[in-house]
PDB file of C-alpha atoms and ligand atoms in Angstrom:
ATOM      1  CA  MET A  64    -112.877  -5.019  57.320  1.00 42.00           C
ATOM      2  CA  LYS A  65    -113.567  -7.509  54.488  1.00 41.00           C
ATOM      3  CA  SER A  66    -113.137  -4.988  51.774  1.00 43.00           C
ATOM      4  CA  LYS A  67    -109.720  -4.126  52.987  1.00 45.00           C
ATOM      5  CA  PRO A  68    -108.432  -7.669  52.963  1.00 46.00           C
ATOM      6  CA  GLY A  69    -110.111  -8.124  49.525  1.00 49.00           C
ATOM      7  CA  ARG A  70    -108.307  -5.106  48.138  1.00 50.00           C
ATOM      8  CA  ASP A  71    -105.088  -6.238  49.729  1.00 57.00           C
ATOM      9  CA  ASP A  72    -105.474  -9.692  48.158  1.00 57.00           C
ATOM     10  CA  ARG A  73    -105.952  -8.191  44.683  1.00 52.00           C
ATOM     11  CA  GLN A  74    -103.004  -5.927  45.124  1.00 54.00           C
ATOM     12  CA  ARG A  75    -100.859  -8.856  46.282  1.00 55.00           C
ATOM     13  CA  THR A  76    -101.997 -10.934  43.333  1.00 52.00           C
ATOM     14  CA  GLN A  77    -101.140  -8.117  40.928  1.00 54.00           C
ATOM     15  CA  ARG A  78     -97.690  -7.668  42.492  1.00 54.00           C
ATOM     16  CA  GLU A  79     -97.019 -11.412  42.222  1.00 62.00           C
ATOM     17  CA  SER A  80     -98.184 -11.386  38.628  1.00 52.00           C
ATOM     18  CA  ILE A  81     -95.878  -8.504  37.854  1.00 47.00           C
ATOM     19  CA  ARG A  82     -92.992 -10.298  39.624  1.00 57.00           C
ATOM     20  CA  ARG A  83     -93.646 -13.483  37.647  1.00 57.00           C
ATOM     21  CA  THR A  84     -93.794 -11.542  34.437  1.00 48.00           C
ATOM     22  CA  GLN A  85     -90.548  -9.767  35.283  1.00 57.00           C
ATOM     23  CA  ALA A  86     -88.927 -13.074  36.270  1.00 54.00           C
ATOM     24  CA  THR A  87     -90.094 -14.708  33.051  1.00 52.00           C
ATOM     25  CA  GLY A  88     -88.763 -11.728  31.069  1.00 49.00           C
ATOM     26  CA  ARG A  89     -85.401 -11.926  32.779  1.00 54.00           C
ATOM     27  CA  ALA A  90     -85.254 -15.704  32.161  1.00 52.00           C
ATOM     28  CA  GLN A  91     -86.161 -15.200  28.497  1.00 55.00           C
ATOM     29  CA  ALA A  92     -83.584 -12.431  28.211  1.00 47.00           C
ATOM     30  CA  ASP A  93     -80.939 -14.663  29.837  1.00 54.00           C
ATOM     31  CA  ARG A  94     -81.786 -17.539  27.479  1.00 51.00           C
ATOM     32  CA  ALA A  95     -81.713 -15.181  24.526  1.00 46.00           C
ATOM     33  CA  ALA A  96     -78.359 -13.773  25.650  1.00 44.00           C
ATOM     34  CA  ARG A  97     -76.979 -17.327  26.046  1.00 49.00           C
ATOM     35  CA  ARG A  98     -78.291 -18.218  22.575  1.00 45.00           C
ATOM     36  CA  VAL A  99     -76.627 -15.158  21.115  1.00 41.00           C
ATOM     37  CA  GLY A 100     -73.425 -16.039  22.960  1.00 42.00           C
ATOM     38  CA  ASP A 101     -73.590 -19.656  21.793  1.00 44.00           C
ATOM     39  CA  ALA A 102     -74.494 -18.558  18.314  1.00 41.00           C
ATOM     40  CA  SER A 103     -71.650 -16.057  18.170  1.00 43.00           C
ATOM     41  CA  ALA A 104     -69.229 -18.693  19.458  1.00 41.00           C
ATOM     42  CA  ALA A 105     -70.599 -21.309  17.094  1.00 41.00           C
ATOM     43  CA  SER A 106     -70.509 -18.998  14.094  1.00 41.00           C
ATOM     44  CA  VAL A 107     -66.653 -18.713  14.327  1.00 42.00           C
ATOM     45  CA  PRO A 108     -65.547 -22.188  15.405  1.00 45.00           C
ATOM     46  CA  ILE A 109     -61.898 -21.475  14.256  1.00 46.00           C
ATOM     47  CA  GLY A 110     -61.666 -18.282  16.331  1.00 56.00           C
ATOM     48  CA  PRO A 111     -58.642 -19.325  18.456  1.00 60.00           C
ATOM     49  CA  GLY A 112     -56.853 -20.635  15.336  1.00 61.00           C
ATOM     50  CA  LEU A 113     -57.407 -17.353  13.563  1.00 56.00           C
ATOM     51  CA  ARG A 114     -56.155 -15.450  16.557  1.00 63.00           C
ATOM     52  CA  ARG A 115     -52.987 -17.573  16.621  1.00 67.00           C
ATOM     53  CA  ALA A 116     -52.513 -17.003  12.895  1.00 60.00           C
ATOM     54  CA  PHE A 117     -52.966 -13.285  13.436  1.00 53.00           C
ATOM     55  CA  VAL A 118     -50.352 -13.263  16.235  1.00 54.00           C
ATOM     56  CA  VAL A 119     -47.928 -15.227  14.058  1.00 57.00           C
ATOM     57  CA  PHE A 120     -48.535 -12.772  11.225  1.00 56.00           C
ATOM     58  CA  ILE A 121     -47.841  -9.792  13.498  1.00 55.00           C
ATOM     59  CA  VAL A 122     -44.609 -11.384  14.793  1.00 54.00           C
ATOM     60  CA  LEU A 123     -43.389 -12.216  11.276  1.00 56.00           C
ATOM     61  CA  PHE A 124     -44.319  -8.755  10.037  1.00 55.00           C
ATOM     62  CA  SER A 125     -42.397  -7.189  12.930  1.00 57.00           C
ATOM     63  CA  LEU A 126     -39.333  -9.325  12.185  1.00 53.00           C
ATOM     64  CA  VAL A 127     -39.386  -8.365   8.495  1.00 50.00           C
ATOM     65  CA  ALA A 128     -39.818  -4.701   9.448  1.00 52.00           C
ATOM     66  CA  LEU A 129     -36.873  -4.940  11.869  1.00 49.00           C
ATOM     67  CA  GLY A 130     -34.740  -6.603   9.192  1.00 46.00           C
ATOM     68  CA  LEU A 131     -35.565  -3.886   6.673  1.00 45.00           C
ATOM     69  CA  ALA A 132     -34.788  -1.222   9.262  1.00 44.00           C
ATOM     70  CA  ALA A 133     -31.407  -2.859  10.001  1.00 42.00           C
ATOM     71  CA  LEU A 134     -30.643  -3.031   6.281  1.00 40.00           C
ATOM     72  CA  GLN A 135     -31.564   0.613   5.902  1.00 43.00           C
ATOM     73  CA  SER A 136     -29.263   1.610   8.783  1.00 38.00           C
ATOM     74  CA  LEU A 137     -26.429  -0.388   7.180  1.00 36.00           C
ATOM     75  CA  THR A 138     -26.690   1.412   3.870  1.00 35.00           C
ATOM     76  CA  SER A 139     -27.042   4.867   5.400  1.00 34.00           C
ATOM     77  CA  ALA A 140     -24.583   4.435   8.280  1.00 34.00           C
ATOM     78  CA  PRO A 141     -22.240   7.259   9.224  1.00 32.00           C
ATOM     79  CA  VAL A 142     -18.682   7.108   7.877  1.00 31.00           C
ATOM     80  CA  ASN A 143     -17.100   5.930  11.112  1.00 32.00           C
ATOM     81  CA  ALA A 144     -19.478   2.988  11.665  1.00 29.00           C
ATOM     82  CA  PRO A 145     -17.513  -0.225  12.187  1.00 28.00           C
ATOM     83  CA  PHE A 146     -19.450  -2.236   9.625  1.00 28.00           C
ATOM     84  CA  LEU A 147     -18.850   0.452   7.032  1.00 28.00           C
ATOM     85  CA  ALA A 148     -15.153   0.241   7.788  1.00 29.00           C
ATOM     86  CA  ALA A 149     -15.447  -3.468   7.085  1.00 31.00           C
ATOM     87  CA  ALA A 150     -17.297  -2.659   3.887  1.00 31.00           C
ATOM     88  CA  THR A 151     -14.574  -0.242   2.794  1.00 31.00           C
ATOM     89  CA  ARG A 152     -11.944  -2.891   3.555  1.00 28.00           C
ATOM     90  CA  ALA A 153     -13.632  -5.274   1.133  1.00 33.00           C
ATOM     91  CA  PRO A 154     -12.002  -3.746  -1.971  1.00 38.00           C
ATOM     92  CA  ALA A 155      -8.626  -4.173  -0.257  1.00 39.00           C
ATOM     93  CA  ALA A 156      -9.401  -7.873   0.169  1.00 40.00           C
ATOM     94  CA  THR A 157     -10.241  -8.010  -3.532  1.00 41.00           C
ATOM     95  CA  VAL A 158      -6.914  -6.426  -4.337  1.00 43.00           C
ATOM     96  CA  THR A 159      -5.200  -8.983  -2.137  1.00 51.00           C
ATOM     97  CA  ALA A 160      -6.950 -11.810  -3.948  1.00 49.00           C
ATOM     98  CA  ALA A 161      -5.957 -10.343  -7.297  1.00 46.00           C
ATOM     99  CA  THR A 162      -2.290 -10.038  -6.289  1.00 55.00           C
ATOM    100  CA  SER A 163      -2.040 -13.156  -4.135  1.00 71.00           C
ATOM    101  CA  ARG A 164      -0.338 -15.118  -6.922  1.00 90.00           C
ATOM    102  CA  ARG A 165       1.922 -12.277  -8.139  1.00 97.00           C
ATOM    103  CA  VAL A 166       5.582 -12.217  -7.230  1.00 98.00           C
ATOM    104  CA  GLY A 167       8.224  -9.698  -8.254  1.00 98.00           C
ATOM    105  CA  ILE A 168      11.838 -10.770  -8.769  1.00 98.00           C
ATOM    106  CA  VAL A 169      14.481  -8.083  -9.162  1.00 98.00           C
ATOM    107  CA  SER A 170      17.419  -9.357 -11.182  1.00 98.00           C
ATOM    108  CA  GLY A 171      20.195  -7.546  -9.349  1.00 98.00           C
ATOM    109  CA  HIS A 172      22.093  -4.890 -11.361  1.00 98.00           C
ATOM    110  CA  ARG A 173      20.382  -5.877 -14.611  1.00 98.00           C
ATOM    111  CA  GLY A 174      19.814  -2.898 -16.896  1.00 98.00           C
ATOM    112  CA  ASN A 175      22.129  -0.703 -14.854  1.00 97.00           C
ATOM    113  CA  ASP A 176      25.600  -2.119 -14.124  1.00 97.00           C
ATOM    114  CA  THR A 177      27.528  -5.378 -13.857  1.00 98.00           C
ATOM    115  CA  GLY A 178      27.851  -5.619 -10.110  1.00 97.00           C
ATOM    116  CA  THR A 179      30.994  -7.366  -8.945  1.00 96.00           C
ATOM    117  CA  ILE A 180      33.239  -8.804 -11.686  1.00 97.00           C
ATOM    118  CA  CYS A 181      35.394 -11.921 -11.304  1.00 97.00           C
ATOM    119  CA  ALA A 182      38.922 -12.092 -12.681  1.00 97.00           C
ATOM    120  CA  ASP A 183      37.712 -14.221 -15.594  1.00 97.00           C
ATOM    121  CA  GLY A 184      34.983 -11.734 -16.517  1.00 98.00           C
ATOM    122  CA  LEU A 185      32.021 -13.443 -14.868  1.00 98.00           C
ATOM    123  CA  THR A 186      29.716 -10.694 -13.638  1.00 98.00           C
ATOM    124  CA  GLU A 187      27.356 -10.648 -10.726  1.00 98.00           C
ATOM    125  CA  ALA A 188      24.605  -9.295 -13.019  1.00 98.00           C
ATOM    126  CA  GLU A 189      24.704 -12.397 -15.246  1.00 98.00           C
ATOM    127  CA  VAL A 190      24.806 -14.774 -12.266  1.00 98.00           C
ATOM    128  CA  ASN A 191      21.820 -12.941 -10.747  1.00 98.00           C
ATOM    129  CA  PHE A 192      19.897 -13.044 -14.028  1.00 98.00           C
ATOM    130  CA  ASP A 193      20.494 -16.781 -14.382  1.00 98.00           C
ATOM    131  CA  HIS A 194      19.048 -17.275 -10.897  1.00 98.00           C
ATOM    132  CA  ALA A 195      16.135 -14.848 -11.478  1.00 98.00           C
ATOM    133  CA  ILE A 196      15.050 -16.661 -14.663  1.00 98.00           C
ATOM    134  CA  ARG A 197      15.232 -20.077 -12.981  1.00 98.00           C
ATOM    135  CA  VAL A 198      13.233 -18.780 -10.010  1.00 98.00           C
ATOM    136  CA  ALA A 199      10.611 -17.246 -12.310  1.00 98.00           C
ATOM    137  CA  THR A 200      10.303 -20.479 -14.308  1.00 98.00           C
ATOM    138  CA  GLN A 201       9.858 -22.605 -11.188  1.00 97.00           C
ATOM    139  CA  LEU A 202       7.328 -20.187  -9.681  1.00 98.00           C
ATOM    140  CA  ARG A 203       5.312 -20.067 -12.906  1.00 97.00           C
ATOM    141  CA  THR A 204       5.269 -23.868 -12.960  1.00 96.00           C
ATOM    142  CA  ARG A 205       3.624 -23.623  -9.539  1.00 95.00           C
ATOM    143  CA  GLY A 206       0.981 -21.253 -10.893  1.00 95.00           C
ATOM    144  CA  PHE A 207       2.377 -17.903  -9.780  1.00 97.00           C
ATOM    145  CA  VAL A 208       2.435 -14.771 -11.913  1.00 97.00           C
ATOM    146  CA  VAL A 209       6.032 -13.538 -11.930  1.00 98.00           C
ATOM    147  CA  ASP A 210       7.515 -10.214 -12.973  1.00 98.00           C
ATOM    148  CA  VAL A 211      11.267 -10.303 -13.562  1.00 98.00           C
ATOM    149  CA  LEU A 212      12.344  -6.722 -12.945  1.00 98.00           C
ATOM    150  CA  ASP A 213      15.503  -4.764 -13.715  1.00 98.00           C
ATOM    151  CA  GLU A 214      17.452  -3.130 -10.913  1.00 97.00           C
ATOM    152  CA  PHE A 215      15.831   0.250 -11.533  1.00 97.00           C
ATOM    153  CA  ASP A 216      12.760  -1.019 -13.339  1.00 98.00           C
ATOM    154  CA  PRO A 217      10.078   1.659 -13.829  1.00 98.00           C
ATOM    155  CA  ARG A 218       7.516  -0.950 -12.732  1.00 98.00           C
ATOM    156  CA  LEU A 219       8.998  -0.861  -9.223  1.00 97.00           C
ATOM    157  CA  LYS A 220       7.201   2.414  -8.585  1.00 97.00           C
ATOM    158  CA  ASN A 221       4.300   1.531  -6.281  1.00 97.00           C
ATOM    159  CA  TYR A 222       4.748  -2.152  -7.234  1.00 98.00           C
ATOM    160  CA  THR A 223       2.018  -4.270  -5.665  1.00 97.00           C
ATOM    161  CA  ALA A 224       2.364  -8.020  -5.217  1.00 97.00           C
ATOM    162  CA  SER A 225       2.306 -10.756  -2.614  1.00 97.00           C
ATOM    163  CA  ALA A 226       6.055 -10.521  -2.363  1.00 98.00           C
ATOM    164  CA  LEU A 227       9.077  -8.936  -3.984  1.00 97.00           C
ATOM    165  CA  LEU A 228      12.558 -10.386  -3.754  1.00 98.00           C
ATOM    166  CA  SER A 229      15.731  -8.820  -5.086  1.00 97.00           C
ATOM    167  CA  ILE A 230      18.462 -11.285  -6.025  1.00 98.00           C
ATOM    168  CA  HIS A 231      22.087 -10.289  -5.628  1.00 97.00           C
ATOM    169  CA  ALA A 232      25.401 -12.031  -4.994  1.00 97.00           C
ATOM    170  CA  ASP A 233      28.458 -11.028  -2.984  1.00 96.00           C
ATOM    171  CA  SER A 234      31.965 -10.014  -3.958  1.00 95.00           C
ATOM    172  CA  CYS A 235      34.114 -12.126  -6.229  1.00 96.00           C
ATOM    173  CA  ALA A 236      37.301 -10.882  -4.553  1.00 95.00           C
ATOM    174  CA  TYR A 237      38.931 -13.206  -2.052  1.00 95.00           C
ATOM    175  CA  ILE A 238      38.482 -11.563   1.372  1.00 93.00           C
ATOM    176  CA  ASN A 239      39.121 -14.348   3.899  1.00 94.00           C
ATOM    177  CA  GLU A 240      37.794 -17.810   4.726  1.00 94.00           C
ATOM    178  CA  LEU A 241      34.775 -16.236   6.445  1.00 93.00           C
ATOM    179  CA  ALA A 242      33.581 -14.614   3.224  1.00 94.00           C
ATOM    180  CA  THR A 243      31.167 -17.396   2.444  1.00 96.00           C
ATOM    181  CA  GLY A 244      27.472 -18.017   2.866  1.00 97.00           C
ATOM    182  CA  PHE A 245      24.301 -16.121   2.083  1.00 98.00           C
ATOM    183  CA  LYS A 246      22.213 -13.503   3.760  1.00 96.00           C
ATOM    184  CA  ALA A 247      18.738 -12.073   3.529  1.00 96.00           C
ATOM    185  CA  ALA A 248      17.312  -8.865   4.912  1.00 96.00           C
ATOM    186  CA  ARG A 249      14.313  -6.614   4.761  1.00 94.00           C
ATOM    187  CA  VAL A 250      14.110  -2.864   4.861  1.00 93.00           C
ATOM    188  CA  LEU A 251      15.245  -1.279   8.134  1.00 89.00           C
ATOM    189  CA  ASP A 252      12.075   0.782   8.690  1.00 89.00           C
ATOM    190  CA  SER A 253       9.463  -1.682   7.475  1.00 93.00           C
ATOM    191  CA  THR A 254       5.777  -0.839   7.086  1.00 94.00           C
ATOM    192  CA  VAL A 255       4.871  -4.538   7.340  1.00 96.00           C
ATOM    193  CA  PRO A 256       7.581  -5.885   9.694  1.00 96.00           C
ATOM    194  CA  VAL A 257       5.712  -9.032  10.706  1.00 96.00           C
ATOM    195  CA  ASP A 258       5.217 -10.101   7.076  1.00 96.00           C
ATOM    196  CA  GLU A 259       8.730  -9.161   6.066  1.00 96.00           C
ATOM    197  CA  ASP A 260      10.322 -10.913   9.032  1.00 96.00           C
ATOM    198  CA  ARG A 261       8.385 -14.027   8.054  1.00 97.00           C
ATOM    199  CA  LEU A 262       9.542 -13.645   4.435  1.00 97.00           C
ATOM    200  CA  VAL A 263      13.174 -13.327   5.527  1.00 97.00           C
ATOM    201  CA  GLY A 264      12.733 -16.231   7.945  1.00 97.00           C
ATOM    202  CA  CYS A 265      11.295 -18.481   5.215  1.00 98.00           C
ATOM    203  CA  ILE A 266      14.084 -17.628   2.767  1.00 98.00           C
ATOM    204  CA  ARG A 267      16.748 -18.074   5.388  1.00 97.00           C
ATOM    205  CA  ALA A 268      15.468 -21.529   6.356  1.00 97.00           C
ATOM    206  CA  ARG A 269      14.645 -22.893   2.896  1.00 98.00           C
ATOM    207  CA  TYR A 270      17.589 -21.425   0.997  1.00 98.00           C
ATOM    208  CA  GLY A 271      20.020 -22.739   3.573  1.00 98.00           C
ATOM    209  CA  ALA A 272      18.441 -26.195   3.377  1.00 98.00           C
ATOM    210  CA  ALA A 273      18.492 -26.308  -0.442  1.00 98.00           C
ATOM    211  CA  THR A 274      22.049 -25.036  -0.965  1.00 98.00           C
ATOM    212  CA  GLY A 275      23.876 -26.089   2.189  1.00 97.00           C
ATOM    213  CA  LEU A 276      25.262 -22.549   2.462  1.00 98.00           C
ATOM    214  CA  ARG A 277      25.362 -21.016   5.901  1.00 96.00           C
ATOM    215  CA  PHE A 278      23.573 -17.845   6.870  1.00 96.00           C
ATOM    216  CA  ASN A 279      26.188 -15.103   7.132  1.00 92.00           C
ATOM    217  CA  ALA A 280      24.461 -12.548   9.354  1.00 85.00           C
ATOM    218  CA  ASN A 281      27.722 -10.678  10.049  1.00 82.00           C
ATOM    219  CA  THR A 282      27.961  -9.248   6.572  1.00 80.00           C
ATOM    220  CA  ILE A 283      24.457  -7.804   6.252  1.00 84.00           C
ATOM    221  CA  THR A 284      25.128  -4.236   5.207  1.00 82.00           C
ATOM    222  CA  PHE A 285      23.428  -0.878   5.308  1.00 80.00           C
ATOM    223  CA  ASP A 286      23.109  -1.189   1.513  1.00 80.00           C
ATOM    224  CA  MET A 287      20.808  -4.182   2.039  1.00 88.00           C
ATOM    225  CA  THR A 288      18.533  -2.707   4.689  1.00 88.00           C
ATOM    226  CA  LYS A 289      18.311   0.647   2.900  1.00 91.00           C
ATOM    227  CA  TYR A 290      18.015  -0.984  -0.520  1.00 93.00           C
ATOM    228  CA  HIS A 291      16.481   1.503  -2.980  1.00 93.00           C
ATOM    229  CA  ALA A 292      13.669  -0.730  -4.292  1.00 94.00           C
ATOM    230  CA  PHE A 293      12.222  -1.017  -0.782  1.00 94.00           C
ATOM    231  CA  TYR A 294      11.375   2.688  -1.004  1.00 94.00           C
ATOM    232  CA  GLU A 295       9.854   2.553  -4.493  1.00 96.00           C
ATOM    233  CA  ILE A 296       7.371  -0.293  -4.154  1.00 97.00           C
ATOM    234  CA  ALA A 297       3.947  -0.025  -2.494  1.00 97.00           C
ATOM    235  CA  PRO A 298       4.597  -0.002   1.269  1.00 95.00           C
ATOM    236  CA  GLN A 299       2.287  -2.961   1.882  1.00 96.00           C
ATOM    237  CA  THR A 300       4.189  -5.237  -0.532  1.00 97.00           C
ATOM    238  CA  PRO A 301       6.414  -7.488   1.589  1.00 97.00           C
ATOM    239  CA  ALA A 302       9.948  -7.335   0.215  1.00 97.00           C
ATOM    240  CA  ALA A 303      13.375  -8.711   0.938  1.00 97.00           C
ATOM    241  CA  ILE A 304      16.805  -8.882  -0.620  1.00 96.00           C
ATOM    242  CA  ILE A 305      19.006 -11.969  -0.795  1.00 97.00           C
ATOM    243  CA  GLU A 306      22.734 -12.179  -1.376  1.00 97.00           C
ATOM    244  CA  THR A 307      22.879 -15.737  -2.669  1.00 98.00           C
ATOM    245  CA  GLY A 308      26.532 -16.330  -1.802  1.00 98.00           C
ATOM    246  CA  PHE A 309      30.060 -15.023  -2.311  1.00 97.00           C
ATOM    247  CA  MET A 310      31.114 -15.306  -5.919  1.00 98.00           C
ATOM    248  CA  ASN A 311      34.598 -16.264  -4.830  1.00 97.00           C
ATOM    249  CA  LEU A 312      34.291 -19.076  -2.270  1.00 97.00           C
ATOM    250  CA  ASP A 313      30.710 -20.050  -3.159  1.00 98.00           C
ATOM    251  CA  ARG A 314      31.123 -19.816  -6.922  1.00 98.00           C
ATOM    252  CA  ALA A 315      30.611 -23.532  -7.518  1.00 98.00           C
ATOM    253  CA  VAL A 316      27.256 -23.449  -5.773  1.00 98.00           C
ATOM    254  CA  LEU A 317      26.125 -20.278  -7.566  1.00 98.00           C
ATOM    255  CA  THR A 318      27.100 -21.422 -11.043  1.00 98.00           C
ATOM    256  CA  LYS A 319      27.166 -25.224 -11.088  1.00 98.00           C
ATOM    257  CA  ARG A 320      24.223 -25.767  -8.742  1.00 98.00           C
ATOM    258  CA  ALA A 321      22.129 -22.893  -9.955  1.00 98.00           C
ATOM    259  CA  ASP A 322      18.983 -25.032  -9.849  1.00 97.00           C
ATOM    260  CA  SER A 323      19.521 -25.630  -6.125  1.00 98.00           C
ATOM    261  CA  VAL A 324      19.977 -21.888  -5.668  1.00 98.00           C
ATOM    262  CA  ALA A 325      16.703 -21.269  -7.507  1.00 98.00           C
ATOM    263  CA  LYS A 326      14.937 -24.056  -5.623  1.00 98.00           C
ATOM    264  CA  GLY A 327      16.039 -22.581  -2.282  1.00 98.00           C
ATOM    265  CA  ILE A 328      14.674 -19.175  -3.265  1.00 98.00           C
ATOM    266  CA  VAL A 329      11.415 -20.624  -4.614  1.00 98.00           C
ATOM    267  CA  ASP A 330      10.958 -22.798  -1.513  1.00 98.00           C
ATOM    268  CA  GLY A 331      11.472 -19.726   0.649  1.00 98.00           C
ATOM    269  CA  LEU A 332       8.953 -17.664  -1.313  1.00 98.00           C
ATOM    270  CA  VAL A 333       6.391 -20.474  -1.371  1.00 97.00           C
ATOM    271  CA  CYS A 334       6.904 -20.967   2.377  1.00 97.00           C
ATOM    272  CA  PHE A 335       6.010 -17.310   2.832  1.00 97.00           C
ATOM    273  CA  LEU A 336       3.181 -17.181   0.276  1.00 96.00           C
ATOM    274  CA  ASN A 337       1.523 -20.370   1.523  1.00 93.00           C
ATOM    275  CA  ARG A 338       1.997 -19.365   5.151  1.00 92.00           C
ATOM    276  CA  GLU A 339       4.054 -22.454   5.917  1.00 90.00           C
ATOM    277  CA  THR A 340       6.058 -22.566   9.109  1.00 81.00           C
ATOM    278  CA  GLU A 341       9.757 -22.021   8.638  1.00 76.00           C
TER     279      GLU A 341
HETATM  280 ZN1   ZN B 293      24.706  -6.775  -6.006  1.00 64.16          ZN
END
């Protein structure tokens, strides 16, 4: 009986020894693992900072990549892309800037015929030319580039400018007491009706104010609204024609107050060109 307990005691002692050894090993392993963990943490004390820097780098890189991709799509966009349409409109804007200070003045009948002739030999063509030159001089003083054009000037073909105005005057024959005043009109079938209506509106308001002549809408003729130059110039050039007054009843204004006539025309053009309200 004794031997059995003795053997059992030895076996128990061995098992406890093994357990202790295993426990010690586990404890040492745990401590070692903690040391490694601490050491690895301690060896990169700026770890979180680096990670943040890395994230920031990735975000910035992505943004740059997106920007480059957008740029690439802009330059290789299909023809009907809206931004390309805007890009193709840019040259038109450049053209507008280049012509924004250019004005064409047609000196009515000049180079072709006399127009109406008064009993004393005064011709409409010379009255018109006097006005055209005064208008051109005043516009140039204000910094505009002015072309004074003949009635059938070759330069009218596809003429491009901020505005074109043809200057004429009405009959020198006595018709009746109503044959007085001025009128302005644009082409009947306008390509740029809003612009041309504004041009006519500006001239009507400013010319009337400068000369005191009344607007004689009743005598606007088919010849004015189908005026030949309207069909020769570039369609986008806003154009109008003015009949400055009747050479019979309004002769004093047209000849003795020619500077007022010119001022009224210039004021009207500047009103239009500077987008002033009528
Ligand atoms: Zn005429």
